[in-house]
CSV table of C-alpha atoms in Angstrom, one decimal:
chain,number,residue,atom,x,y,z
A,1,MET,CA,-7.0,-18.6,8.5
A,2,LYS,CA,-4.3,-21.1,9.4
A,3,ASN,CA,-0.9,-20.1,7.9
A,4,ARG,CA,-2.5,-17.1,6.2
A,5,SER,CA,-0.3,-14.0,6.4
A,6,LEU,CA,-1.9,-10.6,7.1
A,7,VAL,CA,-0.1,-8.0,5.0
A,8,SER,CA,-3.0,-5.8,4.0
A,9,ILE,CA,-6.5,-5.7,5.4
A,10,SER,CA,-7.8,-6.8,2.0
A,11,ASP,CA,-6.0,-10.1,2.4
A,12,TYR,CA,-8.9,-11.2,4.5
A,13,THR,CA,-12.5,-11.2,3.3
A,14,ILE,CA,-15.2,-9.3,5.3
A,15,ASP,CA,-16.3,-12.7,6.8
A,16,GLU,CA,-12.8,-13.4,7.9
A,17,GLN,CA,-12.4,-9.9,9.4
A,18,LEU,CA,-15.6,-10.4,11.3
A,19,LYS,CA,-14.5,-13.9,12.5
A,20,ILE,CA,-11.3,-12.3,14.0
A,21,LEU,CA,-13.5,-9.7,15.8
A,22,LYS,CA,-15.7,-12.4,17.2
A,23,LEU,CA,-12.7,-14.4,18.3
A,24,ALA,CA,-11.2,-11.2,19.9
A,25,ALA,CA,-14.4,-10.9,22.0
A,26,GLU,CA,-13.9,-14.5,23.2
A,27,PHE,CA,-10.3,-13.6,24.2
A,28,GLU,CA,-11.5,-10.5,26.0
A,29,LYS,CA,-13.7,-12.7,28.2
A,30,ASN,CA,-10.9,-15.1,28.9
A,31,PRO,CA,-7.5,-13.6,28.0
A,32,ARG,CA,-5.1,-15.9,29.9
A,33,GLN,CA,-4.9,-19.2,28.0
A,34,LYS,CA,-2.0,-21.5,27.5
A,35,ILE,CA,-2.9,-22.3,23.9
A,36,LEU,CA,0.4,-21.0,22.3
A,37,GLU,CA,2.7,-22.7,24.7
A,38,LYS,CA,4.4,-24.7,22.0
A,39,TYR,CA,4.9,-21.8,19.7
A,40,VAL,CA,7.6,-19.2,19.1
A,41,VAL,CA,6.6,-15.8,17.9
A,42,ALA,CA,9.3,-13.6,16.3
A,43,SER,CA,8.8,-9.9,16.8
A,44,LEU,CA,11.0,-8.0,14.3
A,45,PHE,CA,10.8,-4.3,14.7
A,46,PHE,CA,13.1,-2.7,12.1
A,47,GLU,CA,12.0,0.6,13.4
A,48,PRO,CA,10.9,1.4,17.0
A,49,SER,CA,7.2,1.3,17.8
A,50,THR,CA,6.9,0.7,21.5
A,51,ARG,CA,3.1,0.6,21.6
A,52,THR,CA,2.5,-1.8,18.8
A,53,ARG,CA,5.4,-4.1,19.8
A,54,LEU,CA,4.3,-4.3,23.5
A,55,SER,CA,0.7,-4.9,22.4
A,56,PHE,CA,1.8,-7.9,20.2
A,57,GLU,CA,4.2,-9.2,22.9
A,58,SER,CA,1.5,-8.9,25.6
A,59,ALA,CA,-0.9,-10.8,23.4
A,60,ALA,CA,1.6,-13.6,22.7
A,61,SER,CA,2.7,-13.7,26.4
A,62,GLN,CA,-0.9,-14.0,27.7
A,63,LEU,CA,-1.3,-17.0,25.4
A,64,SER,CA,2.0,-18.5,26.7
A,65,ALA,CA,3.9,-18.2,23.5
A,66,LYS,CA,7.7,-17.7,23.6
A,67,ILE,CA,8.8,-14.4,22.0
A,68,ILE,CA,12.1,-13.7,20.2
A,69,GLY,CA,13.1,-10.6,18.3
A,70,PHE,CA,14.5,-7.1,18.4
A,71,SER,CA,13.0,-3.7,19.0
A,72,GLU,CA,15.0,-1.6,16.5
A,73,ALA,CA,17.3,-2.3,13.5
A,74,GLY,CA,20.4,-1.1,15.4
A,75,SER,CA,20.3,-4.1,17.7
A,76,SER,CA,20.0,-6.6,14.9
A,77,SER,CA,22.2,-7.9,12.0
A,78,VAL,CA,20.5,-5.2,9.8
A,79,SER,CA,23.1,-2.8,11.2
A,80,LYS,CA,25.8,-5.1,9.7
A,81,GLY,CA,24.2,-4.8,6.3
A,82,GLU,CA,22.1,-8.0,6.2
A,83,THR,CA,19.3,-7.9,3.7
A,84,LEU,CA,15.7,-8.2,4.7
A,85,LYS,CA,15.4,-11.5,2.8
A,86,ASP,CA,18.3,-13.0,4.8
A,87,THR,CA,16.9,-11.8,8.1
A,88,ILE,CA,13.5,-13.2,7.3
A,89,LEU,CA,14.8,-16.5,6.1
A,90,THR,CA,17.0,-16.9,9.1
A,91,VAL,CA,14.4,-16.0,11.7
A,92,SER,CA,11.9,-18.3,9.9
A,93,ASN,CA,14.2,-21.1,11.1
A,94,TYR,CA,13.7,-20.0,14.7
A,95,SER,CA,10.0,-19.2,14.8
A,96,ASP,CA,6.5,-20.2,13.8
A,97,ILE,CA,5.2,-16.8,12.9
A,98,ILE,CA,6.8,-13.4,12.3
A,99,VAL,CA,5.4,-10.1,13.4
A,100,MET,CA,7.2,-7.3,11.6
A,101,ARG,CA,7.4,-3.5,11.5
A,102,HIS,CA,9.6,-2.0,8.8
A,103,PRO,CA,10.1,1.6,7.6
A,104,ARG,CA,9.8,0.7,3.9
A,105,GLU,CA,6.5,0.4,2.0
A,106,GLY,CA,5.9,-3.1,0.6
A,107,SER,CA,8.4,-4.7,2.9
A,108,ALA,CA,5.8,-6.9,4.5
A,109,LYS,CA,4.6,-8.2,1.2
A,110,TYR,CA,8.1,-9.0,0.2
A,111,ALA,CA,8.9,-10.7,3.5
A,112,ASP,CA,5.7,-12.8,2.9
A,113,GLU,CA,7.0,-13.9,-0.5
A,114,VAL,CA,10.3,-15.1,0.9
A,115,ALA,CA,9.2,-16.5,4.3
A,116,PRO,CA,8.1,-20.1,4.8
A,117,VAL,CA,6.2,-19.0,7.9
A,118,PRO,CA,3.3,-16.6,8.0
A,119,ILE,CA,3.8,-12.8,8.4
A,120,ILE,CA,1.8,-10.3,10.3
A,121,ASN,CA,2.4,-6.8,9.1
A,122,ALA,CA,2.7,-4.5,12.1
A,123,GLY,CA,3.2,-1.4,9.8
A,124,ASP,CA,5.2,-1.0,6.6
A,125,GLY,CA,6.1,2.6,6.2
A,126,ALA,CA,3.1,4.7,5.2
A,127,HIS,CA,1.5,1.7,3.5
A,128,GLN,CA,-0.5,-0.6,5.7
A,129,HIS,CA,-1.1,-1.3,9.4
A,130,PRO,CA,-3.9,-3.9,9.3
A,131,THR,CA,-4.0,-4.8,12.9
A,132,GLN,CA,-4.7,-1.2,13.9
A,133,THR,CA,-7.6,-1.3,11.4
A,134,LEU,CA,-9.0,-4.5,13.0
A,135,LEU,CA,-8.7,-3.1,16.5
A,136,ASP,CA,-10.4,0.1,15.5
A,137,MET,CA,-13.2,-2.0,13.9
A,138,TYR,CA,-13.4,-4.1,17.1
A,139,SER,CA,-13.7,-0.9,19.2
A,140,ILE,CA,-16.5,0.5,17.0
A,141,MET,CA,-18.3,-2.8,17.1
A,142,LYS,CA,-18.0,-3.2,20.8
A,143,THR,CA,-19.2,0.3,21.7
A,144,GLN,CA,-22.0,0.5,19.1
A,145,GLY,CA,-23.0,-3.1,19.0
A,146,ARG,CA,-22.7,-3.1,15.2
A,147,LEU,CA,-20.6,-1.9,12.3
A,148,ASP,CA,-23.4,-1.1,9.9
A,149,ASN,CA,-25.0,2.2,9.2
A,150,LEU,CA,-23.0,4.4,11.6
A,151,ASN,CA,-22.0,8.0,11.4
A,152,ILE,CA,-18.3,8.2,11.8
A,153,THR,CA,-16.2,11.3,12.0
A,154,PHE,CA,-12.5,11.6,11.4
A,155,VAL,CA,-10.7,14.7,12.8
A,156,GLY,CA,-7.2,16.1,12.2
A,157,ASP,CA,-4.6,15.0,9.7
A,158,LEU,CA,-6.6,13.0,7.1
A,159,LYS,CA,-4.0,13.4,4.4
A,160,TYR,CA,-1.1,11.5,5.8
A,161,GLY,CA,-2.7,9.3,8.4
A,162,ARG,CA,-2.3,5.7,7.2
A,163,THR,CA,-4.6,4.6,10.1
A,164,VAL,CA,-7.4,6.8,8.8
A,165,HIS,CA,-7.1,5.7,5.2
A,166,SER,CA,-7.2,2.0,6.1
A,167,LEU,CA,-10.1,2.4,8.5
A,168,VAL,CA,-12.1,4.4,6.0
A,169,MET,CA,-11.5,1.7,3.3
A,170,ALA,CA,-12.6,-1.0,5.8
A,171,LEU,CA,-15.7,0.9,6.9
A,172,CYS,CA,-16.8,1.3,3.3
A,173,GLN,CA,-17.9,-2.3,3.6
A,174,PHE,CA,-20.5,-1.4,6.2
A,175,ASN,CA,-22.6,1.4,4.8
A,176,THR,CA,-20.9,4.1,6.9
A,177,THR,CA,-21.7,7.8,6.5
A,178,PHE,CA,-18.3,9.7,6.8
A,179,HIS,CA,-17.8,13.1,8.3
A,180,LEU,CA,-14.3,14.4,7.6
A,181,VAL,CA,-13.0,17.3,9.6
A,182,SER,CA,-9.5,18.7,8.7
A,183,PRO,CA,-7.6,21.8,7.7
A,184,THR,CA,-7.8,22.4,4.0
A,185,GLU,CA,-4.1,21.4,3.7
A,186,LEU,CA,-4.7,18.0,5.3
A,187,LYS,CA,-7.9,16.7,3.5
A,188,LEU,CA,-8.5,13.1,2.8
A,189,PRO,CA,-6.7,12.1,-0.4
A,190,SER,CA,-8.9,11.9,-3.4
A,191,TYR,CA,-8.3,8.2,-4.0
A,192,VAL,CA,-9.8,7.4,-0.6
A,193,LYS,CA,-12.7,9.6,-1.3
A,194,GLN,CA,-13.1,7.9,-4.7
A,195,HIS,CA,-13.3,4.6,-2.8
A,196,ILE,CA,-16.2,6.0,-0.7
A,197,LYS,CA,-18.0,7.2,-3.9
A,198,ASP,CA,-17.5,3.8,-5.6
A,199,LYS,CA,-19.4,2.2,-2.8
A,200,ASN,CA,-22.2,4.7,-3.2
A,201,LEU,CA,-21.7,6.1,0.3
A,202,THR,CA,-21.7,9.7,1.4
A,203,TYR,CA,-19.1,11.9,3.0
A,204,HIS,CA,-19.2,15.4,4.3
A,205,GLN,CA,-16.2,17.6,4.7
A,206,TYR,CA,-15.8,20.2,7.4
A,207,THR,CA,-13.0,22.5,8.6
A,208,GLU,CA,-14.5,22.8,12.1
A,209,MET,CA,-15.7,20.0,14.4
A,210,ASN,CA,-18.3,21.6,16.6
A,211,GLU,CA,-21.3,21.2,14.3
A,212,VAL,CA,-20.6,17.6,13.6
A,213,ILE,CA,-20.3,16.4,17.2
A,214,PRO,CA,-24.1,16.0,17.8
A,215,LEU,CA,-24.5,13.9,14.6
A,216,VAL,CA,-22.0,11.1,15.1
A,217,ASP,CA,-21.5,7.7,16.8
A,218,ILE,CA,-17.7,7.7,16.6
A,219,LEU,CA,-15.3,10.6,16.8
A,220,TYR,CA,-12.0,9.4,15.6
A,221,MET,CA,-9.3,11.9,16.6
A,222,THR,CA,-5.8,12.1,15.1
A,223,ARG,CA,-2.7,14.1,15.7
A,224,ILE,CA,-1.8,17.0,13.5
A,225,GLN,CA,2.0,17.2,13.0
A,226,LYS,CA,3.7,20.5,12.5
A,227,GLU,CA,6.0,19.2,9.9
A,228,ARG,CA,3.1,18.4,7.6
A,229,PHE,CA,2.5,22.1,7.0
A,230,SER,CA,4.5,24.0,4.3
A,231,ASP,CA,3.6,27.2,6.1
A,232,PRO,CA,4.3,27.3,9.8
A,233,ILE,CA,1.9,30.3,10.2
A,234,GLU,CA,-0.9,28.2,8.8
A,235,TYR,CA,-0.1,25.5,11.4
A,236,GLU,CA,-0.3,28.0,14.3
A,237,ARG,CA,-3.6,29.3,12.9
A,238,VAL,CA,-5.3,25.9,12.7
A,239,LYS,CA,-3.8,23.8,15.5
A,240,ASP,CA,-6.2,24.9,18.2
A,241,ALA,CA,-9.2,24.3,16.0
A,242,TYR,CA,-8.7,20.5,16.2
A,243,ILE,CA,-8.4,20.1,20.0
A,244,LEU,CA,-11.2,18.3,21.6
A,245,ARG,CA,-12.3,19.8,25.0
A,246,LEU,CA,-14.7,18.5,27.5
A,247,PRO,CA,-17.5,21.1,27.0
A,248,MET,CA,-17.7,20.3,23.3
A,249,LEU,CA,-19.0,16.8,24.3
A,250,GLU,CA,-22.1,18.2,25.9
A,251,SER,CA,-24.0,18.0,22.6
A,252,ALA,CA,-22.8,14.5,21.9
A,253,LYS,CA,-25.1,11.5,21.6
A,254,GLU,CA,-25.1,9.1,24.5
A,255,ASN,CA,-23.6,6.3,22.6
A,256,MET,CA,-20.9,8.4,21.0
A,257,LYS,CA,-17.3,7.4,21.7
A,258,VAL,CA,-14.0,9.2,21.1
A,259,LEU,CA,-11.3,7.0,19.6
A,260,HIS,CA,-7.6,7.9,19.0
A,261,PRO,CA,-4.8,5.6,17.7
A,262,LEU,CA,-2.4,7.1,20.3
A,263,PRO,CA,0.0,8.5,21.2
A,264,ARG,CA,-1.8,11.8,21.6
A,265,VAL,CA,-0.1,15.1,22.1
A,266,ASN,CA,-2.6,17.7,22.9
A,267,GLU,CA,-5.4,17.1,20.5
A,268,ILE,CA,-7.6,15.6,23.2
A,269,ASP,CA,-7.7,17.7,26.4
A,270,GLU,CA,-6.9,15.6,29.5
A,271,ASP,CA,-10.3,16.7,31.0
A,272,VAL,CA,-12.0,14.5,28.3
A,273,ASP,CA,-10.4,11.4,29.8
A,274,SER,CA,-12.9,11.2,32.6
A,275,SER,CA,-15.9,11.6,30.3
A,276,PRO,CA,-18.1,8.6,29.4
A,277,GLN,CA,-17.3,9.2,25.8
A,278,ALA,CA,-13.5,8.7,26.2
A,279,TYR,CA,-12.6,5.3,24.9
A,280,TYR,CA,-9.0,5.6,23.6
A,281,PHE,CA,-7.3,3.7,26.4
A,282,GLN,CA,-9.8,0.9,26.2
A,283,GLN,CA,-9.2,1.0,22.4
A,284,ALA,CA,-5.5,0.3,23.0
A,285,ARG,CA,-6.4,-2.6,25.3
A,286,ASN,CA,-8.7,-4.0,22.6
A,287,GLY,CA,-5.6,-4.2,20.4
A,288,VAL,CA,-4.3,-7.0,22.6
A,289,TYR,CA,-7.4,-9.1,22.1
A,290,VAL,CA,-7.4,-8.6,18.4
A,291,ARG,CA,-3.8,-9.6,18.2
A,292,MET,CA,-4.5,-12.7,20.3
A,293,ALA,CA,-7.2,-13.6,17.9
A,294,LEU,CA,-4.9,-13.2,14.9
A,295,LEU,CA,-2.0,-15.1,16.4
A,296,ALA,CA,-4.3,-18.0,17.5
A,297,SER,CA,-6.1,-18.1,14.1
A,298,ILE,CA,-2.9,-17.9,12.0
A,299,LEU,CA,-1.1,-20.5,14.1
A,300,GLY,CA,-4.3,-22.7,13.7
A,301,VAL,CA,-5.0,-23.4,17.4
A,302,VAL,CA,-8.6,-22.1,17.3
B,1,MET,CA,11.0,-1.3,-64.2
B,2,GLU,CA,9.6,-1.4,-60.8
B,3,GLU,CA,10.2,1.8,-58.9
B,4,ARG,CA,11.7,1.2,-55.5
B,5,LYS,CA,11.2,3.5,-52.6
B,6,GLU,CA,14.4,4.6,-51.0
B,7,LEU,CA,14.8,3.2,-47.5
B,8,LYS,CA,16.0,5.7,-44.9
B,9,VAL,CA,17.1,2.8,-42.8
B,10,THR,CA,18.8,0.0,-44.7
B,11,ALA,CA,17.2,-3.4,-45.0
B,12,ILE,CA,18.6,-6.2,-42.8
B,13,LYS,CA,19.2,-9.8,-43.9
B,14,ASN,CA,18.1,-11.5,-40.7
B,15,GLY,CA,16.6,-10.1,-37.5
B,16,THR,CA,13.7,-8.0,-36.3
B,17,VAL,CA,12.2,-4.7,-37.4
B,18,ILE,CA,10.3,-2.7,-34.9
B,19,ASP,CA,8.3,-0.1,-36.9
B,20,HIS,CA,5.7,2.6,-36.1
B,21,ILE,CA,7.3,3.5,-32.8
B,22,PRO,CA,6.2,7.0,-31.6
B,23,ALA,CA,9.2,9.2,-32.5
B,24,GLN,CA,9.6,10.3,-28.9
B,25,SER,CA,9.8,6.7,-27.6
B,26,VAL,CA,12.6,5.3,-29.8
B,27,PHE,CA,15.3,5.8,-27.2
B,28,GLN,CA,13.0,4.4,-24.5
B,29,VAL,CA,12.5,1.2,-26.6
B,30,ILE,CA,16.2,0.9,-27.2
B,31,HIS,CA,16.9,1.2,-23.5
B,32,MET,CA,14.1,-1.2,-22.6
B,33,LEU,CA,15.3,-3.9,-24.8
B,34,GLY,CA,18.9,-3.4,-23.6
B,35,LEU,CA,20.0,-2.6,-27.2
B,36,ASN,CA,22.4,0.0,-25.9
B,37,GLU,CA,24.4,-2.8,-24.6
B,38,CYS,CA,23.8,-5.3,-27.4
B,39,GLU,CA,26.7,-6.4,-29.6
B,40,ASN,CA,24.6,-7.0,-32.7
B,41,GLN,CA,24.4,-4.6,-35.6
B,42,ILE,CA,21.5,-2.2,-34.9
B,43,LEU,CA,20.1,0.4,-37.3
B,44,PHE,CA,17.6,3.0,-36.1
B,45,GLY,CA,15.9,6.1,-37.3
B,46,THR,CA,13.6,8.6,-35.7
B,47,ASN,CA,11.4,11.5,-36.8
B,48,LEU,CA,10.9,9.6,-40.1
B,49,GLU,CA,7.9,10.4,-42.2
B,50,SER,CA,4.8,8.3,-41.5
B,51,LYS,CA,1.6,8.6,-43.4
B,52,LYS,CA,-0.3,7.3,-40.4
B,53,TYR,CA,1.3,9.1,-37.5
B,54,GLY,CA,3.2,12.0,-39.0
B,55,LYS,CA,6.5,11.1,-37.4
B,56,LYS,CA,7.7,7.8,-36.4
B,57,GLY,CA,10.7,5.8,-35.2
B,58,LEU,CA,12.1,2.6,-36.5
B,59,ILE,CA,14.6,0.1,-35.2
B,60,LYS,CA,16.2,-2.8,-37.0
B,61,VAL,CA,18.2,-5.4,-35.0
B,62,ASN,CA,20.4,-7.8,-36.9
B,63,ASN,CA,20.2,-11.5,-36.0
B,64,ARG,CA,17.9,-11.1,-33.1
B,65,TYR,CA,14.4,-12.2,-32.4
B,66,PHE,CA,12.4,-11.3,-29.3
B,67,ASP,CA,10.3,-13.5,-27.1
B,68,HIS,CA,6.7,-12.9,-26.3
B,69,ASP,CA,7.1,-11.2,-22.9
B,70,THR,CA,9.7,-8.8,-24.3
B,71,VAL,CA,7.5,-7.9,-27.2
B,72,ASN,CA,4.6,-7.1,-24.9
B,73,LYS,CA,6.8,-4.8,-22.8
B,74,ILE,CA,7.4,-2.7,-25.9
B,75,ALA,CA,3.6,-2.0,-25.9
B,76,LEU,CA,3.9,-0.1,-22.7
B,77,VAL,CA,6.0,2.7,-24.2
B,78,ALA,CA,5.1,2.2,-27.9
B,79,PRO,CA,1.5,0.9,-28.2
B,80,THR,CA,1.4,1.6,-31.9
B,81,ALA,CA,4.6,-0.4,-32.7
B,82,THR,CA,4.6,-3.3,-35.1
B,83,LEU,CA,7.1,-6.0,-35.1
B,84,ILE,CA,8.3,-7.9,-38.2
B,85,GLU,CA,10.7,-10.8,-38.3
B,86,ILE,CA,13.1,-11.1,-41.3
B,87,LYS,CA,15.0,-14.1,-42.6
B,88,ASN,CA,17.0,-13.8,-45.8
B,89,TYR,CA,15.5,-10.3,-46.5
B,90,LYS,CA,12.0,-11.9,-46.4
B,91,VAL,CA,9.3,-11.2,-43.9
B,92,ILE,CA,8.7,-14.5,-42.0
B,93,GLY,CA,6.4,-13.3,-39.3
B,94,LYS,CA,4.6,-10.4,-37.8
B,95,LYS,CA,4.0,-10.2,-34.1
B,96,ASN,CA,1.1,-8.3,-32.6
B,97,ILE,CA,2.0,-6.4,-29.5
B,98,VAL,CA,-0.5,-6.4,-26.7
B,99,ILE,CA,-0.2,-4.5,-23.4
B,100,PRO,CA,0.2,-7.2,-20.8
B,101,ASP,CA,-1.7,-7.4,-17.5
B,102,HIS,CA,1.4,-7.8,-15.4
B,103,VAL,CA,5.0,-6.8,-15.9
B,104,SER,CA,8.2,-7.4,-14.0
B,105,LYS,CA,11.8,-6.4,-14.2
B,106,PHE,CA,10.8,-3.5,-16.4
B,107,VAL,CA,10.8,-0.2,-14.6
B,108,LYS,CA,11.6,1.1,-11.1
B,109,CYS,CA,8.8,1.8,-8.7
B,110,VAL,CA,8.3,5.6,-8.5
B,111,ASN,CA,8.0,5.5,-4.7
B,112,PRO,CA,11.4,6.3,-3.2
B,113,ASN,CA,10.4,4.5,0.0
B,114,CYS,CA,9.3,1.3,-1.7
B,115,ILE,CA,11.2,-1.8,-0.6
B,116,THR,CA,12.1,-2.5,-4.2
B,117,ASN,CA,14.3,0.6,-4.3
B,118,HIS,CA,16.2,-0.5,-1.2
B,119,GLU,CA,16.7,-4.2,-1.4
B,120,ASP,CA,17.5,-6.5,-4.3
B,121,VAL,CA,13.8,-7.1,-5.2
B,122,ILE,CA,12.6,-7.7,-8.7
B,123,THR,CA,9.9,-5.1,-9.4
B,124,LYS,CA,6.5,-6.5,-10.2
B,125,PHE,CA,3.5,-4.4,-11.4
B,126,LYS,CA,-0.1,-4.8,-12.3
B,127,VAL,CA,-1.1,-2.8,-15.3
B,128,ILE,CA,-4.1,-0.9,-14.0
B,129,ASP,CA,-4.6,1.5,-16.9
B,130,LYS,CA,-3.8,0.3,-20.4
B,131,LYS,CA,-4.7,3.5,-22.1
B,132,ASP,CA,-2.6,5.9,-20.1
B,133,VAL,CA,-0.2,3.1,-19.0
B,134,LYS,CA,-0.3,3.1,-15.3
B,135,LEU,CA,1.4,0.4,-13.2
B,136,GLN,CA,0.6,-0.5,-9.7
B,137,CYS,CA,3.5,-1.8,-7.6
B,138,ARG,CA,2.9,-5.3,-6.2
B,139,TYR,CA,4.7,-4.3,-3.0
B,140,CYS,CA,3.9,-0.7,-2.0
B,141,GLU,CA,0.8,-0.4,-4.2
B,142,LYS,CA,1.8,3.0,-5.4
B,143,THR,CA,1.1,3.9,-9.1
B,144,THR,CA,3.9,4.5,-11.5
B,145,ALA,CA,2.8,6.4,-14.6
B,146,LYS,CA,4.4,6.4,-18.1
B,147,ASP,CA,6.0,9.8,-17.5
B,148,ASN,CA,7.9,8.5,-14.5
B,149,PHE,CA,9.3,5.3,-16.0
B,150,THR,CA,12.9,4.7,-15.1
B,151,PHE,CA,14.1,1.6,-16.9
B,152,ILE,CA,16.0,-1.0,-15.0
């Protein structure tokens, strides 16, 4: 995968995705390696995303790469009116790879077209966030020992959640049975459901999560944002129905794990943190190993 | 004596005739080809009688011939259109128009948050539905349908 940008998860074949996951497992065993000592990683965050940025920078630091960049557009020449193209071309002179987060959809693809160095998309508007998808896949694989034939539940805002859409698409490659729990207003968009149908897979839709908990291997929680509702009364009515509380996990299978892309607000009760099913902080940690695997593969050192 | 049909739009000596344009798309085609800013003599008619389509539009552009890519773009708004090239009042060629697989520099992406609407990026689309004419943006991957076309 040397010099291959990662803009969209579909830029990599299934085999390549699995190769990254395998490599991430190697880095998890031995995370501190001086293999990127000679490389400079540019981390360009045109909009703030502390979690993703720190995860990438931690991955690069643990492999001894040098990091340059900015954490918001205000502290870069963007605030002086520089175009994305000029920023990318300039920074390409200073670095071997660019990790970028940008508020506009399609910005990563465009950057990839103009940049002589490879690009890793760390989120472009509501479009794609492929490293999140890979770290979710890694977390599922690690906790279940496989990606095939699993029952996976998504809970919360399934309409606007880019994370959910990308992960559902990726899991369609692995004979997944989907359980979709959301308020009626926030159901999974039909084009994503069509994708599931095209692969001859099954999905079940629910408005309540209790009945589905005993059935599943992964419970993927997401945040429901108030601003997504046209009717605030409707929000008040549904918001508590999508909060995971410790007693609800009594009926869960032993292997079941709770994932969440973080940050959470109140959709997972803090009591759940101590349960054996809670996996979201480990999931965030897995993001570092996956990003190490990506940096090392794209820079061609592994 | 041969009876001659009266032409609603006068014949041109040299240039291109685009015929059988759906009546409602005539102004779109004019815009698309940049004819609104063209210095050449242009004759056009719309809501003309057509045996085949009921009503049709027609454009005659003096002293201008269109390249292949341009011709194919016409297909996106006027799939029934036919294109005839004239020299010295004689037909010298007919061009078939085919809906292309890809188009660029044609319309704006419908997604207001697409990078192409914020930076100086040439729009590029894949034609994902040739019947209903739907274009998928190369950058943000959102679909722009015929009804939402804003020509660049």
